[in-house]
CSV table of C-alpha atoms and ligand atoms in Angstrom, one decimal:
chain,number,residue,atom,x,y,z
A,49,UNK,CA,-179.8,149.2,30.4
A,50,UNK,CA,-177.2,150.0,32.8
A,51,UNK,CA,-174.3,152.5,30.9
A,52,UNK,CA,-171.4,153.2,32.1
A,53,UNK,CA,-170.6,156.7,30.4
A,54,UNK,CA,-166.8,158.5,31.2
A,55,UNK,CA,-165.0,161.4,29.4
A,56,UNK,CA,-162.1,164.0,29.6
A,57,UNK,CA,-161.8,167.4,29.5
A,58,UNK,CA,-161.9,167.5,25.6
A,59,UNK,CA,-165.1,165.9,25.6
A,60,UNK,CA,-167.1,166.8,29.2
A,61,UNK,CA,-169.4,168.8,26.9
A,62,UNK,CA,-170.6,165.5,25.0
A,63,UNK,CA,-170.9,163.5,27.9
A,64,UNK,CA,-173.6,165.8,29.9
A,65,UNK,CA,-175.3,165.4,26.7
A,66,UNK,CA,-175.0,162.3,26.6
A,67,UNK,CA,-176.1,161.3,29.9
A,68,UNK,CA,-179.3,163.5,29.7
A,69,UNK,CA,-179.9,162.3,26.9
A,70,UNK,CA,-179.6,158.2,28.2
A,71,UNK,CA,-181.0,159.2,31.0
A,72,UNK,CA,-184.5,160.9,29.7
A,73,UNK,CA,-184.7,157.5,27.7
A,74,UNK,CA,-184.7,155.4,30.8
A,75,UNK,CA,-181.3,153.8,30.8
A,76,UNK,CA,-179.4,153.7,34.5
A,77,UNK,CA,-176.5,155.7,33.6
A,78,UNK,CA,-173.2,155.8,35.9
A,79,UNK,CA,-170.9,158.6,34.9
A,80,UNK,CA,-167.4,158.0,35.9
A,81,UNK,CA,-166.3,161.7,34.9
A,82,UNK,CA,-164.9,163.9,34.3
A,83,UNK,CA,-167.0,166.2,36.4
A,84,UNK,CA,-165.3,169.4,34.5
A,85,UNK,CA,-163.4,170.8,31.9
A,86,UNK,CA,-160.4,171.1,34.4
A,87,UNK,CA,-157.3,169.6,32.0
A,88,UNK,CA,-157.4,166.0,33.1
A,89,UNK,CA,-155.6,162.5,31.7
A,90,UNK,CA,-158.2,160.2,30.0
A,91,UNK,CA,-156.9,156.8,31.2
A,92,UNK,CA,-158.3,157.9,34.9
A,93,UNK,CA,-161.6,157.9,33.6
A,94,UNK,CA,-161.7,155.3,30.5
A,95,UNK,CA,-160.6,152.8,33.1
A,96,UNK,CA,-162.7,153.2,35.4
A,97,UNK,CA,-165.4,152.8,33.2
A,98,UNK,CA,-164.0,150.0,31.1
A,99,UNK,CA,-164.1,148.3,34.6
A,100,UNK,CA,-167.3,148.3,36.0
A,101,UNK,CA,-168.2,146.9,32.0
A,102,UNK,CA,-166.0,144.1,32.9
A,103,UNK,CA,-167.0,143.1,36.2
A,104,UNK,CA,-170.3,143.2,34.6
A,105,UNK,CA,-171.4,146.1,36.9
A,106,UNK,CA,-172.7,148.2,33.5
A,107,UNK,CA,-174.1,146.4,30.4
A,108,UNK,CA,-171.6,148.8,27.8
A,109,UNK,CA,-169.4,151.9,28.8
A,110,UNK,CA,-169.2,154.5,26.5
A,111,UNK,CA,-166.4,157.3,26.4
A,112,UNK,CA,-165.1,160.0,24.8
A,113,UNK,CA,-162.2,162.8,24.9
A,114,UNK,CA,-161.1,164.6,22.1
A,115,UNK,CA,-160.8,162.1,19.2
A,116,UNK,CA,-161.6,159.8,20.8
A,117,UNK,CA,-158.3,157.4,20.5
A,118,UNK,CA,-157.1,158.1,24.2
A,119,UNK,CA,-160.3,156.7,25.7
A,120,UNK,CA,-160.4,153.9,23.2
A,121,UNK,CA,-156.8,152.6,23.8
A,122,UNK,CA,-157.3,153.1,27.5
A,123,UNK,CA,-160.7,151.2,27.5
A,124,UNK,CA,-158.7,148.6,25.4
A,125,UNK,CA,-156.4,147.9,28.2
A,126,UNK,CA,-158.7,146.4,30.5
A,127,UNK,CA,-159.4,142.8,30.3
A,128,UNK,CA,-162.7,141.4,28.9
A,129,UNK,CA,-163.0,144.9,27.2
A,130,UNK,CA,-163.8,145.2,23.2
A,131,UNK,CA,-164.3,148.9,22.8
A,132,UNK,CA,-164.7,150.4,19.2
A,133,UNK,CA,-164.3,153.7,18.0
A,134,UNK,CA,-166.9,155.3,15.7
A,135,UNK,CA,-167.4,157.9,13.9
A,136,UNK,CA,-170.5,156.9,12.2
A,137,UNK,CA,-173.5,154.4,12.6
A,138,UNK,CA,-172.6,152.0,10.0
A,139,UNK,CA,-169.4,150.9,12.3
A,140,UNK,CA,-171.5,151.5,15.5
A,141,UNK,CA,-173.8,148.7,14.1
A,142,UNK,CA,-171.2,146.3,12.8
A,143,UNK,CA,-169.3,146.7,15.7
A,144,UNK,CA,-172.0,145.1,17.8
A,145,UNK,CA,-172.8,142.3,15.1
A,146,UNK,CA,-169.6,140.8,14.5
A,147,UNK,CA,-167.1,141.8,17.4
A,148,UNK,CA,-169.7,141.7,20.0
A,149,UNK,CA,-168.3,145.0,21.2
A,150,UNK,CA,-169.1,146.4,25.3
A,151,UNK,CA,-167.7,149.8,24.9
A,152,UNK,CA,-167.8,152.2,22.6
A,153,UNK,CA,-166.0,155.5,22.4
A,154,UNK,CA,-166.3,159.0,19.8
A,155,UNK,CA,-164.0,162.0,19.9
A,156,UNK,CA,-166.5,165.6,20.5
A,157,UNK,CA,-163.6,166.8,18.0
A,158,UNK,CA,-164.5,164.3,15.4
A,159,UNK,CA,-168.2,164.3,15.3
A,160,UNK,CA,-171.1,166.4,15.6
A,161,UNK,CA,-173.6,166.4,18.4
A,162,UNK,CA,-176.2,164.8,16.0
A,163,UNK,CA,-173.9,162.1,15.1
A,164,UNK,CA,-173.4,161.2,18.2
A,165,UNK,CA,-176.5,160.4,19.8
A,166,UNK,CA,-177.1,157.9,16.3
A,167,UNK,CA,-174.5,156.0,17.0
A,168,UNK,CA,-174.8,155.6,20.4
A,169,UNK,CA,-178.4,154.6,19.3
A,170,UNK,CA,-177.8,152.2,16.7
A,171,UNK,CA,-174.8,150.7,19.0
A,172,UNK,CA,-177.2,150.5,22.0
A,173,UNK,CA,-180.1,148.8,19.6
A,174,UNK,CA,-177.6,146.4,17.5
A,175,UNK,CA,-177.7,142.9,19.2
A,176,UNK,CA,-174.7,140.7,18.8
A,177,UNK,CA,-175.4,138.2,15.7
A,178,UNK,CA,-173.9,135.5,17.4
A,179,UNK,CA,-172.4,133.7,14.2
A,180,UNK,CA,-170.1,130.7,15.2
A,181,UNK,CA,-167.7,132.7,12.3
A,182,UNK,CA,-167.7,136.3,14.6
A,183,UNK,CA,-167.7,134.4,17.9
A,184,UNK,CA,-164.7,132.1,16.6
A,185,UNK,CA,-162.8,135.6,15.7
A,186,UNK,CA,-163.7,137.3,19.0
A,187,UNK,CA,-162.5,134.3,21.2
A,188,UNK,CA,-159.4,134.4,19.7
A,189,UNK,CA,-158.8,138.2,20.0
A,190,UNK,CA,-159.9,137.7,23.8
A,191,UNK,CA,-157.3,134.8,24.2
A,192,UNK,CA,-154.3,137.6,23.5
A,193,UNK,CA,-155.2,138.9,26.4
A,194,UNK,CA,-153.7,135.5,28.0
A,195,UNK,CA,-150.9,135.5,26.0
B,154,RB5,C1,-156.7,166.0,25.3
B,154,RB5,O1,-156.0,167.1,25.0
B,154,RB5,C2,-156.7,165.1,24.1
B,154,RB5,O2,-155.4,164.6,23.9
B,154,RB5,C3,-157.7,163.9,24.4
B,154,RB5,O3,-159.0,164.4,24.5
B,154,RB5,C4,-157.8,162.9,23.3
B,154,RB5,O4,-158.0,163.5,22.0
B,154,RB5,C5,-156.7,161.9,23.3
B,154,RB5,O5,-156.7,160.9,22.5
């Protein structure tokens, strides 16, 4: 898969993790920083990944700061985006069955190291359940973006 992968300061730590770890498993990761642990402002960095998810340039994005919320909310922002925050698998998986989410995000201050990579797992291996009920609910939360 292609993954988009963007963090903070809070969270740089994770996200070199993160990308070895994608990357040793074969995925074509883009990491949209940050390169350090230089204090930074996570909307730079959210939103640039939350892009290239939406012009279809990376098949999910996945980001992290501190809890986090920043990255979610900022990830949020951008249209065609559906990013979820999780702190454990069970949500990582439901997210992908019944919102259909592209992005997910975790805060390195929330979770453990371990916990992360499972959910990033079970969110990368959950397909979409594509149940007219979910898909009904999701076009209608992607029509606010409209309003
Ligand atoms: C950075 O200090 C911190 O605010 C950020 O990583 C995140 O937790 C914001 O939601």
């Amino acid at each position: 898969m292609n993954i988009g992968i963007a963090c903070d300061h809070g969270a740089f730590e994770y996200k070199e993790i993160l990308k070895d770890m994608l990357q040793k498993e074969g995925h074509m990761v883009t990491d949209f920083g940050t390169y350090d642990t230089n204090s930074c402002d996570y909307p730079d960095f959210a939103a640039a990944c939350a892009k290239s998810v939406a012009q279809k340039k990376n098949d999910f994005g996945i980001v992290i700061c501190g809890t986090g919320i920043g990255v979610s909310i900022s990830a949020n922002k951008v249209h065609g985006i559906r990013c979820a925050l999780c702190s454990e698998p069970l949500s990582a998986k439901l997210t992908r069955e019944h919102n259909n989410a592209n992005m997910l995000a975790m805060g390195q201050r929330i979770i453990g190291e371990e916990m992360m990579k499972e959910i990033v797992h079970v969110f990368l291996n959950t397909p979409f359940s594509k149940d007219e009920r979910h898909q009904r609910r999701i076009d209608k939360l992607m029509a606010l973006e409209n309003e």
